[in-house]
XYZ file of C-alpha atoms in Angstrom:
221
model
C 185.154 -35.477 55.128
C 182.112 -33.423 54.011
C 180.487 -30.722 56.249
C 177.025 -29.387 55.807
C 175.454 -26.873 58.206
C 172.648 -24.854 57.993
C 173.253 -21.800 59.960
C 171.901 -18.105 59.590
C 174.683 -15.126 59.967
C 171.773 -13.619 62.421
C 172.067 -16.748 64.800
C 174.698 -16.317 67.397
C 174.600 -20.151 68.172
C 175.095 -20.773 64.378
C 178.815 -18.553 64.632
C 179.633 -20.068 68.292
C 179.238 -23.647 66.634
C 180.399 -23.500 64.137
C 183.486 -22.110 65.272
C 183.859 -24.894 67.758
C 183.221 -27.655 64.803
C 186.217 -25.715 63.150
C 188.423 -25.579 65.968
C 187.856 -29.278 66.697
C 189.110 -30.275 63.376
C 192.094 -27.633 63.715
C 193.352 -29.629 66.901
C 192.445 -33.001 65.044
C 194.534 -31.668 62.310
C 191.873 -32.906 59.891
C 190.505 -30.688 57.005
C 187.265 -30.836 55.527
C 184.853 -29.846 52.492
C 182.715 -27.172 53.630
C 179.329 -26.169 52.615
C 177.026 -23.694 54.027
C 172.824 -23.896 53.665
C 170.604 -20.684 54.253
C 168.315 -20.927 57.030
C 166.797 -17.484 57.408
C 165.513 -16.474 61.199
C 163.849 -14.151 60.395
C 162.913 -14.294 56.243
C 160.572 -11.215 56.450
C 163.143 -8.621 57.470
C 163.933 -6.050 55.214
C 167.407 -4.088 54.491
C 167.513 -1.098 56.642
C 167.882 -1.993 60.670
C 165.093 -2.780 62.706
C 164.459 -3.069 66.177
C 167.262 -3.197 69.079
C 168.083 -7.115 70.273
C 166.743 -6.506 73.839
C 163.319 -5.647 71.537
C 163.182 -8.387 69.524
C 163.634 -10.748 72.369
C 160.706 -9.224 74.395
C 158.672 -9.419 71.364
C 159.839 -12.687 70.098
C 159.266 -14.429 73.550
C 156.752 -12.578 75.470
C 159.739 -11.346 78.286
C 160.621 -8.326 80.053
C 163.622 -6.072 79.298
C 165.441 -7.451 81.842
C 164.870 -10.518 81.295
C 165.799 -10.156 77.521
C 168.837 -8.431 78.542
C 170.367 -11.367 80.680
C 169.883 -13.691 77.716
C 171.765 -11.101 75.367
C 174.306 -11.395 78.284
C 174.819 -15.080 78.885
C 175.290 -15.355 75.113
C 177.866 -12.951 74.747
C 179.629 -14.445 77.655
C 179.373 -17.997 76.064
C 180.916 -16.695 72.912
C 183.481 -14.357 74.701
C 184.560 -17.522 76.879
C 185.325 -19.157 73.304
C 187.497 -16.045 71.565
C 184.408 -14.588 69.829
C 184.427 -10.883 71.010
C 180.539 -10.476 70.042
C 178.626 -7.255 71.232
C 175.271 -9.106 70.583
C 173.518 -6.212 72.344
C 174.182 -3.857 69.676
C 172.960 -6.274 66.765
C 170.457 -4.212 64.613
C 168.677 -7.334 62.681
C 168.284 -6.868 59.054
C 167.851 -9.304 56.255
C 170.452 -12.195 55.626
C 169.260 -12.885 52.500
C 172.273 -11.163 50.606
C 174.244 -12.605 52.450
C 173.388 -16.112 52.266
C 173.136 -15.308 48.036
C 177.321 -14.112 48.247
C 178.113 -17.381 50.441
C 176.166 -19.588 47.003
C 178.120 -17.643 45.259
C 181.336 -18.107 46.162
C 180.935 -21.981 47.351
C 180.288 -22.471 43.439
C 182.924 -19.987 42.161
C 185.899 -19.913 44.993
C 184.808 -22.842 47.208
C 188.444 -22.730 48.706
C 187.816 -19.003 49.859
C 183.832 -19.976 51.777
C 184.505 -20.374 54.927
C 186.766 -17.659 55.681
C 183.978 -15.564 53.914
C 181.170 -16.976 56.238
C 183.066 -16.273 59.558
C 183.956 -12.676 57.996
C 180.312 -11.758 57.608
C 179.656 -13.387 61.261
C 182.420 -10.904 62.231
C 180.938 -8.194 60.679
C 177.252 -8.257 62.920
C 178.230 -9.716 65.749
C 181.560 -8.481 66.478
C 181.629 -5.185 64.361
C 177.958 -4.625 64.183
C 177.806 -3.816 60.367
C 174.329 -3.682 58.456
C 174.841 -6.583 56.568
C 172.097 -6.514 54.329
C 174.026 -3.556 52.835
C 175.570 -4.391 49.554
C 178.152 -1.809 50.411
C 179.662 -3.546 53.792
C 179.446 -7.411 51.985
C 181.178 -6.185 48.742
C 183.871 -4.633 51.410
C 184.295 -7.947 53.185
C 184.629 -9.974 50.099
C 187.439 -7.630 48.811
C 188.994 -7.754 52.341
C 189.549 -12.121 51.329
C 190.541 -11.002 47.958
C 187.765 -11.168 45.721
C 186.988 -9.316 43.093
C 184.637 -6.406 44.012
C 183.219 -5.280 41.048
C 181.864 -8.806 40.141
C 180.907 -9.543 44.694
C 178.800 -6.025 43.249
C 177.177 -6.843 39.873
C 175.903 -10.594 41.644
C 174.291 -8.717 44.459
C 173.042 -5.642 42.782
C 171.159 -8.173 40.474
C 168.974 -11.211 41.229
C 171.454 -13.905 41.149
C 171.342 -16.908 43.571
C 168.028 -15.979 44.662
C 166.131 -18.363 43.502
C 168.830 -21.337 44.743
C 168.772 -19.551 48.116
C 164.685 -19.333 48.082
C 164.892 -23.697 47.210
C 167.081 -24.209 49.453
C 165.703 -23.031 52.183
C 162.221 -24.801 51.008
C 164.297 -28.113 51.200
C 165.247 -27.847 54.534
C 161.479 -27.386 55.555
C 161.094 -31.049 53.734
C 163.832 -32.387 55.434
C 162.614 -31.871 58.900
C 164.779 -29.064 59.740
C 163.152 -26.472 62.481
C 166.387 -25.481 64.582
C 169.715 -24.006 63.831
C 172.653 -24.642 64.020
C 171.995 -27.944 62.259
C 175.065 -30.082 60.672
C 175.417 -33.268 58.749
C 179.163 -35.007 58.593
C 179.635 -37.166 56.349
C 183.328 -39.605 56.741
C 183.479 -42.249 54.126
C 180.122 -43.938 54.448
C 179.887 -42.886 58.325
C 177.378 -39.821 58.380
C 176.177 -38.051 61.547
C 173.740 -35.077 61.811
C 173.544 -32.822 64.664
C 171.297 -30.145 65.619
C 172.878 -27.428 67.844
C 176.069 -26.080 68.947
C 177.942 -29.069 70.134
C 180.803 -28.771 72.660
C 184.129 -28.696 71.064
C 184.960 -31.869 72.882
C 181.805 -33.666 71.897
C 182.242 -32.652 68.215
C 186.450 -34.106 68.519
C 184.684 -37.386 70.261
C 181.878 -37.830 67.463
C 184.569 -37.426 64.650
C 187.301 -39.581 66.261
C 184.324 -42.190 66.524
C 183.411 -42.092 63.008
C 187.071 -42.094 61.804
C 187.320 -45.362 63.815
C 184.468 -46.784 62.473
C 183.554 -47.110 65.888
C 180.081 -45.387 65.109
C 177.477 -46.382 63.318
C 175.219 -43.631 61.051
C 173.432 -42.240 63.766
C 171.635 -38.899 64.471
C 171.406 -37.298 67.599
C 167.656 -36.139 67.183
């Protein structure tokens, strides 16, 4: 089984489903390739923090504070209800784009080490509220799974993976994508794309399904 999503680590759907995909293969007892694709939010953000969430909500759709503020609520009661302790409130938005070039990294260099990195850098916005377009708080995170942080340090002090990061992102434009969480599973010749955080359940129903060759190729666009 091969696993695609492309999810942004400033996308609190994109940490709350993909947690559930995870945990629905955990109780299936089934393991999978993994493999992340950048999907930036919010491309034009730079490094240092920028507004509060409750901000960019009223900016981003045209709301009241209040308004803005039960949204930030409801999501962090979604993800709470799931065992993701998220303070989405206190989110300072700054660029992913590091980010997204450590998780190229390390899917090409220490694939078997990717997805514990991915939900460590979820852990460290939403849950910890790190900056974590700061080199200094992903080279600490990639030591913390055991990698080596003088080279986690040269790669993003420099320009590498930038350019993959930049095409990849341009070939999910191509491909139709305009919403994230977005994930393609692939069993055998069975392959099923979904966009949005699927219910646990639904995901263990869809994968039992194409196990069983009881499902066709399908999409649920």
């Amino acid at each position: 089984m091969k696993i695609v999503h492309w999810s942004d680590f400033n996308c609190p759907n994109s940490y709350i489903g993909l947690n559930r995909l995870k945990q629905a293969l955990d109780e299936l007892e089934l393991n999978a390739e993994w493999e992340m694709k950048p999907f930036e939010l919010h491309p034009t953000l730079f490094d240092t923090p920028a507004n509060s969430m409750t901000t960019e909500y009223v900016i981003k759709y045209g709301i009241g504070p209040d308004e803005a503020n039960e949204i930030i609520r409801e999501t962090e009661d979604i993800a709470k209800s799931e065992g993701l302790d998220i303070n989405y409130k206190d989110v300072r938005l700054t660029s992913s784009r590091n980010a997204h070039r450590l998780v190229r990294y390390v899917q090409n260099k220490h694939p078997e080490k990717s997805l514990e990195l991915i939900f460590k850098i979820f852990e460290a916005n939403f849950i910890a509220n790190e900056t974590i377009a700061d080199i200094d708080v992903l080279v600490s995170v990639a030591a913390g799974i055991g990698l080596d942080e003088n080279e986690v340090r040269n790669l993003l002090e420099g320009e590498s993976y930038m350019f993959e990061v930049q095409l990849e992102e341009e070939e999910s434009i191509i491909m139709g994508i305009e919403a994230i969480p977005f994930y393609m599973i692939t069993i055998n010749d069975e392959q099923l794309t979904v966009p949005g955080a699927f219910e646990k359940e639904d995901f263990k129903i869809a994968i039992r399904d194409m196990i069983s060759g009881e499902m066709e190729s399908k999409t649920f666009l």
